[in-house]
Amino acid sequence: MKLALIGVGLIGGSAAAAWRATGGVGYVTGYDLDSGAAERGRALGVIDATATTIAQVVEGADLVLVAVPVLAMRAVFAEVAEHAAVHAVITDVGSTKVSVLDAARDGLARGDKLLFRRFVPGHPIAGRELPGVEFADAQLFRGKLVITTPDDETDADATTLIESLWQRSGARIARMDAVEHDRIFAAVSHLPHLLAFGLVASIASEADGDRKLQFAGAGFRDFTRIAASSPAMWRDVCLANRATLGTELQRYRDLLERLQQAIGAGDAAFLERTFAVASDARRRHAPTLDAE
Amino acid sequence: MKLALIGVGLIGGSAAAAWRATGGVGYVTGYDLDSGAAERGRALGVIDATATTIAQVVEGADLVLVAVPVLAMRAVFAEVAEHAAVHAVITDVGSTKVSVLDAARDGLARGDKLLFRRFVPGHPIAGRELPGVEFADAQLFRGKLVITTPDDETDADATTLIESLWQRSGARIARMDAVEHDRIFAAVSHLPHLLAFGLVASIASEADGDRKLQFAGAGFRDFTRIAASSPAMWRDVCLANRATLGTELQRYRDLLERLQQAIGAGDAAFLERTFAVASDARRRHAPTLDAE
């Protein structure tokens, strides 16, 4: 099976490498807006050949993996629809799913090919904080979760193909509704990224920010690891899931306001109660979280 | 040298174990409000004997280590002052230093012993998210930083003794002013703990909080690891450093408000610019942070 990879970065490159390692994919052609990234992917053996246009990369492809920032997907889908084979199965690795399904319904419906039915939305819950195909790793998905959010119209054989590629790469599949996906990941992924970016940006922009960061310990290291992630990717995630993320952020800001009042008023009981709710929940979920 | 440990928990227990492993300390007596903690510490060999009062634990001690929540220190110091030997050196491991110095100036000045001069404020930048003497580890401080904030009145030989005990346990020493300490750690430690506790508490208190937490990945795991820390310890830290932490928290809340406006308005440029400042700073400091 021939794979067209659109977006030669950490996740797309890792998926291509993983799917090839299992024998599910035999040949990979890659396209990236940044032709240097595609070239590095080829030099590293993550892809076999580079293409200079989307038309060229999808030519003859049985499988198209779209691994670009989520707000760039609409335009990519429209080009894919113009050039992909009728039988091609298309999937993505975006961190939001409602906006991606909308973009696919719009972009992939063009022409008479009805490629939208061949589109299987996916989201591997795996990553590294350092973006770029240089960090691609065929083992990245081993033991990790991949969420799929197929539409009612999605062809069952297309969903089966994509889920089996992920499973053969060592991942577990959880299938759910796109709306629920975006609600869950607004809370446990999108908001934490926003908060971590915000904290490091806030400290770094202080006059003595560098001196402060020099004294940071292991707690800060872990808390801010995700703040090294790709700014462009997370800019798009925040905007693509803006309504749901906005609700979670407002809820969190309300709690911070209440915590600030408690600190100002010396309300030890409220602080301890809030911290204990968190500490209990974090320890209760530790077996799942810390097993990864 | 005989050590009196007041507060038989993760950090106090680890320090006792580390100092004994280097030969600097020969015998350890431990006291804890929770007599079960002291008993477990003795059963684990972290301490040699338990005491039932502060008067008893400091009897004959050359060295007193106070490892209790920072707002409990004032009362502990007052009792230590009543009973400790004149030559005893006293130190602590609290995460705030201005309030601890104030408490020591007040508590240790009682009587005519002038024990305040024998008090060396310390703060090891090391820990584990799981509190309790069960997790004490003599190797915990290896390669880590210990901040000391001696006062102008502190005896030089007392400071030298404490710093050498930490150094022989594998730690590096940074000596600084208590005010600067509290400013730095409000930003890189106290605020991150508050934010992590707040996020987990916010999600856990939602109706579908447990389902959301089940899908959390490695990014969330790292971001929230510190939210499993001791609620009572961090309640005290937040209150003991309330003015400085309050300033940092307000600054952060202002940025979150601006980020929420940007998400609502679709201001991609502001989001990307803020995320890029953070990402650049986090990667620039990665060699220090991730080396730990």
Coordinates of C-alpha atoms in Angstrom, one line a residue:
Chain A
M1 CA 0.0 0.0 0.0
K2 CA 1.3 3.4 -0.9
L3 CA 1.1 6.3 1.6
A4 CA 1.0 10.0 0.9
L5 CA 2.1 11.9 3.9
I6 CA 1.1 15.6 3.9
G7 CA 3.1 17.4 6.7
V8 CA 6.4 15.8 7.4
G9 CA 6.8 16.5 11.1
L10 CA 7.1 14.6 14.4
I11 CA 3.6 12.9 14.4
G12 CA 3.2 12.4 10.6
G13 CA 6.8 11.1 10.3
S14 CA 6.3 8.8 13.3
A15 CA 3.1 7.4 11.9
A16 CA 4.6 6.8 8.5
A17 CA 7.6 5.0 10.2
A18 CA 5.3 3.0 12.4
W19 CA 2.9 1.9 9.7
R20 CA 5.8 0.9 7.4
A21 CA 7.5 -1.0 10.2
T22 CA 4.4 -3.2 10.6
G23 CA 4.3 -4.0 6.8
G24 CA 0.9 -2.2 6.5
V25 CA 2.5 0.4 4.3
G26 CA 5.1 -0.3 1.6
Y27 CA 6.1 3.1 0.2
V28 CA 5.8 6.6 1.5
T29 CA 5.8 9.9 -0.5
G30 CA 6.0 13.0 1.6
Y31 CA 5.0 16.7 1.0
D32 CA 5.6 19.6 3.3
L33 CA 5.2 23.3 2.8
D34 CA 8.7 23.5 4.2
S35 CA 10.6 21.5 1.5
G36 CA 13.6 21.3 3.9
A37 CA 11.5 19.2 6.3
A38 CA 10.5 16.8 3.5
E39 CA 14.1 16.5 2.4
R40 CA 15.2 15.8 6.0
G41 CA 12.5 13.1 6.3
R42 CA 13.8 11.5 3.1
A43 CA 17.5 11.7 4.3
L44 CA 16.4 10.0 7.6
G45 CA 14.5 7.3 5.7
V46 CA 11.2 8.2 7.3
I47 CA 9.8 8.8 3.7
D48 CA 11.0 7.3 0.4
A49 CA 10.4 10.2 -1.9
T50 CA 9.5 13.9 -1.7
A51 CA 6.8 15.6 -3.7
T52 CA 6.6 19.3 -4.5
T53 CA 2.8 19.6 -4.6
I54 CA -0.2 18.0 -3.0
A55 CA -1.3 16.8 -6.5
Q56 CA 2.0 15.0 -6.9
V57 CA 2.1 13.5 -3.4
V58 CA -1.4 11.9 -3.6
E59 CA -0.8 10.5 -7.1
G60 CA -1.3 6.7 -6.9
A61 CA -1.7 6.8 -3.2
D62 CA -4.0 4.3 -1.5
L63 CA -3.7 6.1 1.8
V64 CA -3.4 9.8 2.6
L65 CA -2.3 11.0 6.0
V66 CA -2.8 14.7 6.7
A67 CA -0.5 15.8 9.5
V68 CA -0.6 19.6 9.4
P69 CA -1.9 22.2 11.9
V70 CA -5.6 21.8 12.2
L71 CA -6.6 25.1 10.6
A72 CA -4.5 24.3 7.5
M73 CA -6.5 21.1 6.9
R74 CA -9.5 22.7 5.0
A75 CA -7.3 23.9 2.1
V76 CA -5.3 20.6 2.1
F77 CA -8.5 18.5 1.9
A78 CA -9.7 20.6 -1.1
E79 CA -6.6 19.8 -3.0
V80 CA -6.6 16.2 -2.0
A81 CA -10.2 15.9 -3.3
E82 CA -9.1 17.2 -6.7
H83 CA -6.3 14.7 -7.1
A84 CA -6.7 11.6 -4.9
A85 CA -7.9 8.2 -6.3
V86 CA -11.5 7.3 -5.6
H87 CA -10.5 4.3 -3.5
A88 CA -8.0 6.2 -1.4
V89 CA -8.5 6.2 2.4
I90 CA -7.8 9.6 4.1
T91 CA -7.0 10.2 7.7
D92 CA -5.5 12.8 10.0
V93 CA -3.8 13.2 13.3
G94 CA -5.2 16.5 14.4
S95 CA -5.8 17.4 18.1
T96 CA -9.3 18.7 17.5
K97 CA -11.9 16.7 15.7
V98 CA -15.1 18.8 15.2
S99 CA -13.4 21.4 13.1
V100 CA -11.5 18.8 11.2
L101 CA -14.7 16.8 10.4
D102 CA -16.3 20.1 9.2
A103 CA -13.2 20.9 7.1
A104 CA -13.3 17.4 5.6
R105 CA -17.0 17.5 4.9
D106 CA -16.5 20.7 3.1
G107 CA -13.2 20.1 1.3
L108 CA -13.5 16.4 0.5
A109 CA -17.1 16.7 -0.9
R110 CA -15.9 18.7 -3.8
G111 CA -16.2 17.0 -7.2
D112 CA -18.1 13.8 -7.5
K113 CA -15.8 11.5 -5.7
L114 CA -17.5 11.7 -2.3
L115 CA -14.1 11.2 -0.7
F116 CA -15.6 12.4 2.7
R117 CA -16.9 8.8 3.2
R118 CA -13.3 7.6 2.9
F119 CA -12.1 10.0 5.6
V120 CA -11.4 8.6 9.1
P121 CA -10.6 11.3 11.7
G122 CA -7.9 10.2 14.1
H123 CA -6.0 11.6 17.1
P124 CA -3.0 9.7 18.6
I125 CA -2.5 10.7 22.3
A126 CA 1.2 10.6 21.9
G127 CA 3.8 13.1 21.2
R128 CA 7.1 14.6 22.2
E129 CA 7.6 18.2 23.2
L130 CA 10.2 18.7 20.5
P131 CA 8.6 19.0 17.1
G132 CA 10.2 18.1 13.8
V133 CA 10.7 15.0 11.7
E134 CA 14.2 14.7 13.3
F135 CA 12.4 13.3 16.4
A136 CA 10.1 10.9 14.5
D137 CA 10.0 7.4 16.1
A138 CA 8.2 4.3 14.8
Q139 CA 7.8 3.2 18.5
L140 CA 6.0 6.5 19.5
F141 CA 2.6 5.0 19.6
R142 CA 3.4 1.8 21.5
G143 CA 1.0 1.4 24.5
K144 CA -0.6 4.8 23.7
L145 CA -4.2 5.6 22.9
V146 CA -5.5 6.6 19.5
I147 CA -9.0 8.2 19.3
T148 CA -11.0 7.8 16.2
T149 CA -14.2 9.8 15.6
P150 CA -15.8 8.4 12.4
D151 CA -18.9 10.1 11.1
D152 CA -22.2 8.2 10.4
E153 CA -21.3 8.5 6.7
T154 CA -17.8 7.1 7.1
D155 CA -17.3 3.8 5.2
A156 CA -16.8 1.0 7.7
D157 CA -13.9 -0.6 5.8
A158 CA -12.0 2.7 5.8
T159 CA -12.4 3.0 9.6
T160 CA -11.3 -0.7 10.0
L161 CA -8.2 -0.1 7.9
I162 CA -7.0 3.0 9.9
E163 CA -7.7 1.4 13.3
S164 CA -5.8 -1.7 12.3
L165 CA -2.8 0.3 11.2
W166 CA -2.7 2.0 14.6
Q167 CA -3.3 -1.2 16.5
R168 CA -0.5 -3.0 14.6
S169 CA 1.7 0.0 15.7
G170 CA 1.1 -0.9 19.3
A171 CA -1.7 1.5 20.0
R172 CA -5.1 1.0 21.6
I173 CA -8.2 2.4 19.9
A174 CA -11.0 4.4 21.6
R175 CA -13.8 5.3 19.2
M176 CA -16.0 8.3 20.3
D177 CA -18.1 11.2 19.0
A178 CA -16.1 14.2 17.8
V179 CA -18.0 16.5 20.1
E180 CA -17.1 14.4 23.2
H181 CA -13.5 14.2 22.0
D182 CA -13.2 18.0 21.8
R183 CA -14.8 18.4 25.3
I184 CA -12.4 15.8 26.9
F185 CA -9.2 17.1 25.3
A186 CA -10.1 20.8 25.9
A187 CA -9.8 19.9 29.6
V188 CA -6.9 17.4 29.7
S189 CA -4.7 18.6 26.8
H190 CA -5.6 22.0 25.2
L191 CA -6.0 23.9 28.4
P192 CA -2.9 22.5 30.1
H193 CA -0.8 23.5 27.0
L194 CA -2.3 27.0 27.1
L195 CA -1.5 27.3 30.8
A196 CA 2.0 26.0 30.5
F197 CA 2.8 28.3 27.5
G198 CA 1.3 31.2 29.5
L199 CA 3.4 30.5 32.6
V200 CA 6.7 30.3 30.8
A201 CA 5.8 33.3 28.7
S202 CA 4.9 35.3 31.8
I203 CA 8.1 34.4 33.7
A204 CA 10.3 34.9 30.6
S205 CA 9.0 38.3 29.9
E206 CA 10.0 39.5 33.4
A207 CA 13.2 41.5 33.8
D208 CA 14.8 38.8 35.9
G209 CA 13.0 35.9 34.1
D210 CA 16.2 34.2 33.0
R211 CA 17.6 34.3 36.6
K212 CA 14.3 32.8 37.9
L213 CA 14.3 30.0 35.3
Q214 CA 17.9 29.1 36.3
F215 CA 16.7 28.0 39.7
A216 CA 13.7 26.0 38.5
G217 CA 13.6 22.4 39.8
A218 CA 12.1 19.1 38.7
G219 CA 8.5 20.2 39.4
F220 CA 8.8 23.2 37.1
R221 CA 10.6 21.0 34.5
D222 CA 7.7 18.6 34.3
F223 CA 5.0 21.3 34.6
T224 CA 6.4 23.2 31.7
R225 CA 7.7 20.4 29.4
I226 CA 4.7 20.9 27.1
A227 CA 5.5 24.6 26.8
A228 CA 8.3 23.6 24.4
S229 CA 5.7 22.3 21.9
S230 CA 5.1 23.8 18.4
P231 CA 3.5 27.3 18.7
A232 CA 1.8 27.1 15.3
M233 CA 0.3 23.7 16.0
W234 CA -1.2 24.9 19.4
R235 CA -2.3 28.3 18.0
D236 CA -4.5 26.3 15.6
V237 CA -5.7 23.9 18.3
C238 CA -6.8 26.8 20.5
L239 CA -8.7 28.5 17.7
A240 CA -10.2 25.3 16.2
N241 CA -11.6 24.3 19.6
R242 CA -12.2 27.8 20.8
A243 CA -15.8 27.5 22.2
T244 CA -15.1 24.5 24.3
L245 CA -11.6 25.6 25.3
G246 CA -13.1 29.0 26.1
T247 CA -15.6 27.4 28.5
E248 CA -12.9 25.4 30.3
L249 CA -10.5 28.4 30.5
Q250 CA -13.3 30.6 32.0
R251 CA -14.0 27.9 34.6
Y252 CA -10.4 27.7 35.5
R253 CA -10.0 31.5 35.6
D254 CA -12.9 31.6 38.0
L255 CA -11.2 29.1 40.3
L256 CA -7.9 31.1 40.1
E257 CA -9.8 34.2 41.2
R258 CA -11.2 32.4 44.1
L259 CA -7.8 31.0 45.0
Q260 CA -6.3 34.5 44.9
Q261 CA -9.0 35.8 47.2
A262 CA -8.3 32.9 49.6
I263 CA -4.6 33.7 49.6
G264 CA -5.3 37.4 50.2
A265 CA -7.8 36.6 53.0
G266 CA -5.6 33.9 54.6
D267 CA -8.4 31.3 54.0
A268 CA -6.3 28.2 54.8
A269 CA -9.3 25.9 54.8
F270 CA -10.3 26.8 51.2
L271 CA -6.8 26.3 49.9
E272 CA -6.3 23.0 51.7
R273 CA -9.7 21.7 50.5
T274 CA -9.0 22.6 46.9
F275 CA -5.5 21.2 47.0
A276 CA -6.8 18.0 48.6
V277 CA -9.5 17.5 45.9
A278 CA -6.6 17.8 43.3
S279 CA -4.2 15.6 45.2
D280 CA -6.7 12.8 45.7
A281 CA -7.8 12.9 42.1
R282 CA -4.2 13.0 40.8
R283 CA -3.2 10.0 43.0
R284 CA -6.3 8.1 42.1
H285 CA -5.5 8.4 38.4
A286 CA -1.8 7.9 38.8
P287 CA -1.8 4.2 37.8
T288 CA -3.2 5.2 34.4
L289 CA -1.2 8.4 34.0
D290 CA 2.1 7.2 35.3
A291 CA 2.0 3.8 33.6
E292 CA 2.6 5.5 30.2
Chain B
M1 CA 26.8 14.2 65.9
K2 CA 23.3 13.7 67.2
L3 CA 20.4 15.0 65.0
A4 CA 16.9 15.8 66.2
L5 CA 14.5 15.6 63.3
I6 CA 11.2 17.5 63.9
G7 CA 8.7 16.4 61.2
V8 CA 9.4 12.8 60.0
G9 CA 8.2 13.1 56.4
L10 CA 9.7 12.8 52.8
I11 CA 12.2 15.7 53.0
G12 CA 13.1 15.5 56.6
G13 CA 13.5 11.7 56.4
S14 CA 15.6 12.0 53.3
A15 CA 17.8 14.6 54.8
A16 CA 18.4 12.5 57.9
A17 CA 19.2 9.5 55.8
A18 CA 21.5 11.4 53.5
W19 CA 23.4 13.1 56.4
R20 CA 23.8 9.8 58.2
A21 CA 25.0 8.1 55.0
T22 CA 27.8 10.6 54.7
G23 CA 28.9 10.1 58.3
G24 CA 28.1 13.7 59.2
V25 CA 25.4 12.5 61.6
G26 CA 25.7 9.5 63.8
Y27 CA 22.3 9.2 65.6
V28 CA 18.9 10.5 64.7
T29 CA 15.9 11.0 67.1
G30 CA 12.6 11.9 65.4
Y31 CA 9.5 13.6 66.5
D32 CA 6.2 14.0 64.5
L33 CA 2.8 15.3 65.5
D34 CA 1.6 12.1 63.8
S35 CA 3.3 9.5 66.0
G36 CA 2.6 6.9 63.4
A37 CA 4.9 8.7 60.9
A38 CA 7.7 8.7 63.5
E39 CA 7.1 5.0 64.2
R40 CA 7.2 4.2 60.4
G41 CA 10.4 6.2 60.1
R42 CA 12.0 4.1 62.9
A43 CA 10.7 0.9 61.4
L44 CA 12.3 1.9 58.1
G45 CA 15.6 2.8 59.7
V46 CA 15.4 6.4 58.7
I47 CA 15.6 7.4 62.4
D48 CA 17.0 5.5 65.4
A49 CA 14.5 6.5 68.0
T50 CA 11.3 8.3 68.4
A51 CA 10.4 11.1 70.8
T52 CA 7.0 12.1 72.1
T53 CA 7.7 15.8 72.6
I54 CA 9.9 18.5 71.2
A55 CA 11.6 18.8 74.5
Q56 CA 12.5 15.1 74.4
V57 CA 13.7 15.1 70.8
V58 CA 16.1 18.0 71.1
E59 CA 17.6 16.7 74.4
G60 CA 21.3 16.3 73.8
A61 CA 21.1 17.1 70.1
D62 CA 23.9 18.9 68.3
L63 CA 21.8 19.5 65.3
V64 CA 18.0 20.2 65.0
L65 CA 16.3 19.9 61.6
V66 CA 12.8 21.4 61.4
A67 CA 10.9 19.8 58.5
V68 CA 7.3 20.8 59.2
P69 CA 4.9 22.9 57.1
V70 CA 6.2 26.5 57.2
L71 CA 3.4 28.1 59.2
A72 CA 3.9 25.5 61.9
M73 CA 7.6 26.6 62.4
R74 CA 7.0 29.5 64.7
A75 CA 5.6 27.3 67.5
V76 CA 8.2 24.7 66.9
F77 CA 11.0 27.2 67.2
A78 CA 9.7 28.5 70.5
E79 CA 9.7 25.0 71.9
V80 CA 13.2 24.3 70.5
A81 CA 14.4 27.5 72.1
E82 CA 13.2 26.3 75.5
H83 CA 15.0 23.0 75.4
A84 CA 17.9 22.9 72.9
A85 CA 21.5 23.1 73.9
V86 CA 23.3 26.4 73.5
H87 CA 25.7 25.0 71.0
A88 CA 23.0 23.3 68.8
V89 CA 22.8 24.3 65.2
I90 CA 19.3 24.6 63.9
T91 CA 18.2 24.4 60.2
D92 CA 15.0 23.9 58.2
V93 CA 13.9 22.8 54.8
G94 CA 10.9 25.1 54.2
S95 CA 9.9 26.3 50.7
T96 CA 9.6 29.9 51.8
K97 CA 12.4 31.8 53.6
V98 CA 11.3 35.3 54.7
S99 CA 8.5 34.0 56.9
V100 CA 10.7 31.3 58.3
L101 CA 13.4 33.8 59.2
D102 CA 10.8 35.9 60.9
A103 CA 9.5 33.0 62.8
A104 CA 13.0 32.0 63.9
R105 CA 14.0 35.5 64.9
D106 CA 10.9 35.6 67.0
G107 CA 10.8 32.0 68.4
L108 CA 14.5 31.3 68.8
A109 CA 15.2 34.7 70.5
R110 CA 13.3 33.6 73.6
G111 CA 15.2 33.1 76.7
D112 CA 18.9 34.2 76.8
K113 CA 20.4 31.6 74.5
L114 CA 20.3 33.6 71.3
L115 CA 19.8 30.5 69.4
F116 CA 18.7 32.6 66.4
R117 CA 22.4 33.0 65.5
R118 CA 22.7 29.3 65.3
F119 CA 19.8 29.0 62.8
V120 CA 20.7 28.5 59.1
P121 CA 17.6 28.7 56.8
G122 CA 17.8 26.1 54.0
H123 CA 15.6 25.0 51.1
P124 CA 16.6 21.9 49.1
I125 CA 15.2 22.1 45.5
A126 CA 14.3 18.5 45.5
G127 CA 11.3 16.4 46.2
R128 CA 8.9 13.8 45.1
E129 CA 5.2 14.3 44.5
L130 CA 4.4 11.5 47.0
P131 CA 4.8 12.8 50.5
G132 CA 5.6 10.6 53.5
V133 CA 8.6 9.1 55.2
E134 CA 7.8 5.9 53.2
F135 CA 9.4 7.6 50.2
A136 CA 12.4 9.0 52.0
D137 CA 15.6 8.5 50.0
A138 CA 19.2 9.2 51.0
Q139 CA 20.0 9.9 47.3
L140 CA 17.2 12.5 46.8
F141 CA 19.6 15.5 46.9
R142 CA 22.3 14.1 44.6
G143 CA 22.9 16.7 41.8
K144 CA 20.2 19.0 43.2
L145 CA 20.4 22.5 44.4
V146 CA 20.1 23.6 48.1
I147 CA 19.4 27.3 48.7
T148 CA 20.7 28.8 52.0
T149 CA 19.6 32.2 53.1
P150 CA 21.7 33.0 56.3
D151 CA 21.0 36.3 58.1
D152 CA 23.7 38.9 58.8
E153 CA 23.5 37.7 62.4
T154 CA 23.9 34.0 61.6
D155 CA 27.1 32.4 62.9
A156 CA 29.5 31.6 60.1
D157 CA 30.4 28.2 61.6
A158 CA 26.7 27.2 61.7
T159 CA 26.3 28.1 58.0
T160 CA 29.4 26.2 57.1
L161 CA 28.3 23.1 58.9
I162 CA 24.9 23.0 57.3
E163 CA 26.2 23.7 53.8
S164 CA 28.8 21.0 54.1
L165 CA 26.2 18.4 55.2
W166 CA 24.3 19.2 52.1
Q167 CA 27.3 19.2 49.9
R168 CA 28.5 15.8 51.2
S169 CA 25.0 14.6 50.3
G170 CA 25.7 15.4 46.7
A171 CA 23.9 18.8 46.5
R172 CA 25.2 22.1 45.2
I173 CA 24.7 25.2 47.4
A174 CA 23.4 28.6 46.3
R175 CA 23.4 31.2 49.0
M176 CA 21.1 34.2 48.5
D177 CA 19.0 36.7 50.2
A178 CA 15.7 35.4 51.7
V179 CA 13.7 38.1 49.8
E180 CA 15.2 37.1 46.5
H181 CA 14.6 33.4 47.3
D182 CA 10.9 34.0 47.9
R183 CA 10.6 36.1 44.7
I184 CA 12.3 33.4 42.5
F185 CA 10.4 30.5 44.0
A186 CA 7.0 32.2 43.9
A187 CA 7.4 32.2 40.1
V188 CA 9.1 28.8 39.4
S189 CA 7.6 26.7 42.2
H190 CA 4.8 28.1 44.3
L191 CA 2.7 29.4 41.4
P192 CA 3.1 26.2 39.3
H193 CA 2.0 24.1 42.3
L194 CA -1.1 26.4 42.7
L195 CA -1.9 26.2 39.0
A196 CA -1.5 22.4 38.9
F197 CA -3.6 21.9 42.0
G198 CA -6.2 24.3 40.5
L199 CA -6.4 22.5 37.1
V200 CA -6.9 19.0 38.6
A201 CA -9.4 20.3 41.1
S202 CA -11.3 22.1 38.4
I203 CA -11.5 19.0 36.2
A204 CA -12.2 16.6 39.1
S205 CA -15.1 18.7 40.2
E206 CA -16.9 18.4 36.8
A207 CA -19.6 15.8 36.5
D208 CA -17.6 13.9 33.8
G209 CA -14.3 14.7 35.5
D210 CA -13.3 11.1 36.0
R211 CA -14.0 10.2 32.4
K212 CA -11.9 13.1 31.2
L213 CA -9.0 12.1 33.4
Q214 CA -9.1 8.6 32.0
F215 CA -8.1 9.9 28.6
A216 CA -5.3 12.1 29.8
G217 CA -1.9 11.5 28.1
A218 CA 1.8 12.1 28.9
G219 CA 1.5 15.9 28.6
F220 CA -1.2 16.0 31.3
R221 CA 0.7 13.5 33.4
D222 CA 3.8 15.7 33.5
F223 CA 1.9 18.9 33.9
T224 CA -0.1 17.7 36.9
R225 CA 2.5 15.5 38.7
I226 CA 3.0 18.2 41.3
A227 CA -0.7 18.3 42.0
A228 CA -0.3 15.0 44.0
S229 CA 1.9 16.9 46.5
S230 CA 0.9 17.5 50.2
P231 CA -2.1 19.8 50.5
A232 CA -1.1 21.0 54.0
M233 CA 2.5 21.8 53.0
W234 CA 1.4 23.8 50.0
R235 CA -1.4 25.6 51.8
D236 CA 1.2 26.9 54.2
V237 CA 3.6 27.9 51.4
C238 CA 0.9 29.9 49.6
L239 CA 0.0 31.7 52.8
A240 CA 3.6 32.2 54.0
N241 CA 4.6 33.8 50.7
R242 CA 1.3 35.4 50.0
A243 CA 2.3 38.9 48.9
T244 CA 4.9 37.8 46.4
L245 CA 2.9 34.8 45.2
G246 CA -0.2 37.1 44.9
T247 CA 1.8 39.5 42.6
E248 CA 2.9 36.6 40.4
L249 CA -0.6 35.1 40.3
Q250 CA -2.1 38.4 39.4
R251 CA 0.4 38.8 36.5
Y252 CA -0.4 35.4 35.3
R253 CA -4.2 35.9 35.6
D254 CA -3.8 39.1 33.5
L255 CA -2.1 37.1 30.8
L256 CA -4.8 34.4 30.9
E257 CA -7.4 37.1 30.4
R258 CA -5.6 38.4 27.4
L259 CA -5.2 34.9 26.0
Q260 CA -8.9 34.3 26.5
Q261 CA -9.7 37.5 24.6
A262 CA -7.4 36.4 21.8
I263 CA -9.0 33.0 21.5
G264 CA -12.5 34.6 21.4
A265 CA -11.4 37.2 18.8
G266 CA -9.5 34.6 16.7
D267 CA -6.2 36.6 17.3
A268 CA -3.9 34.0 15.9
A269 CA -0.9 36.3 15.9
F270 CA -1.1 37.0 19.6
L271 CA -1.5 33.3 20.5
E272 CA 1.5 32.3 18.3
R273 CA 3.7 35.1 19.6
T274 CA 3.0 34.2 23.2
F275 CA 3.5 30.5 22.6
A276 CA 6.7 31.2 20.8
V277 CA 8.1 33.3 23.7
A278 CA 7.4 30.3 26.0
S279 CA 8.6 27.7 23.6
D280 CA 11.9 29.5 23.0
A281 CA 12.5 30.1 26.7
R282 CA 11.6 26.5 27.6
R283 CA 14.0 25.1 25.0
R284 CA 16.7 27.5 26.0
H285 CA 16.5 26.4 29.6
A286 CA 16.1 22.7 28.7
P287 CA 19.7 21.7 29.3
T288 CA 19.5 22.9 32.9
L289 CA 15.9 21.7 33.5
D290 CA 16.0 18.3 31.8
A291 CA 19.5 17.4 33.0
E292 CA 18.1 16.8 36.5

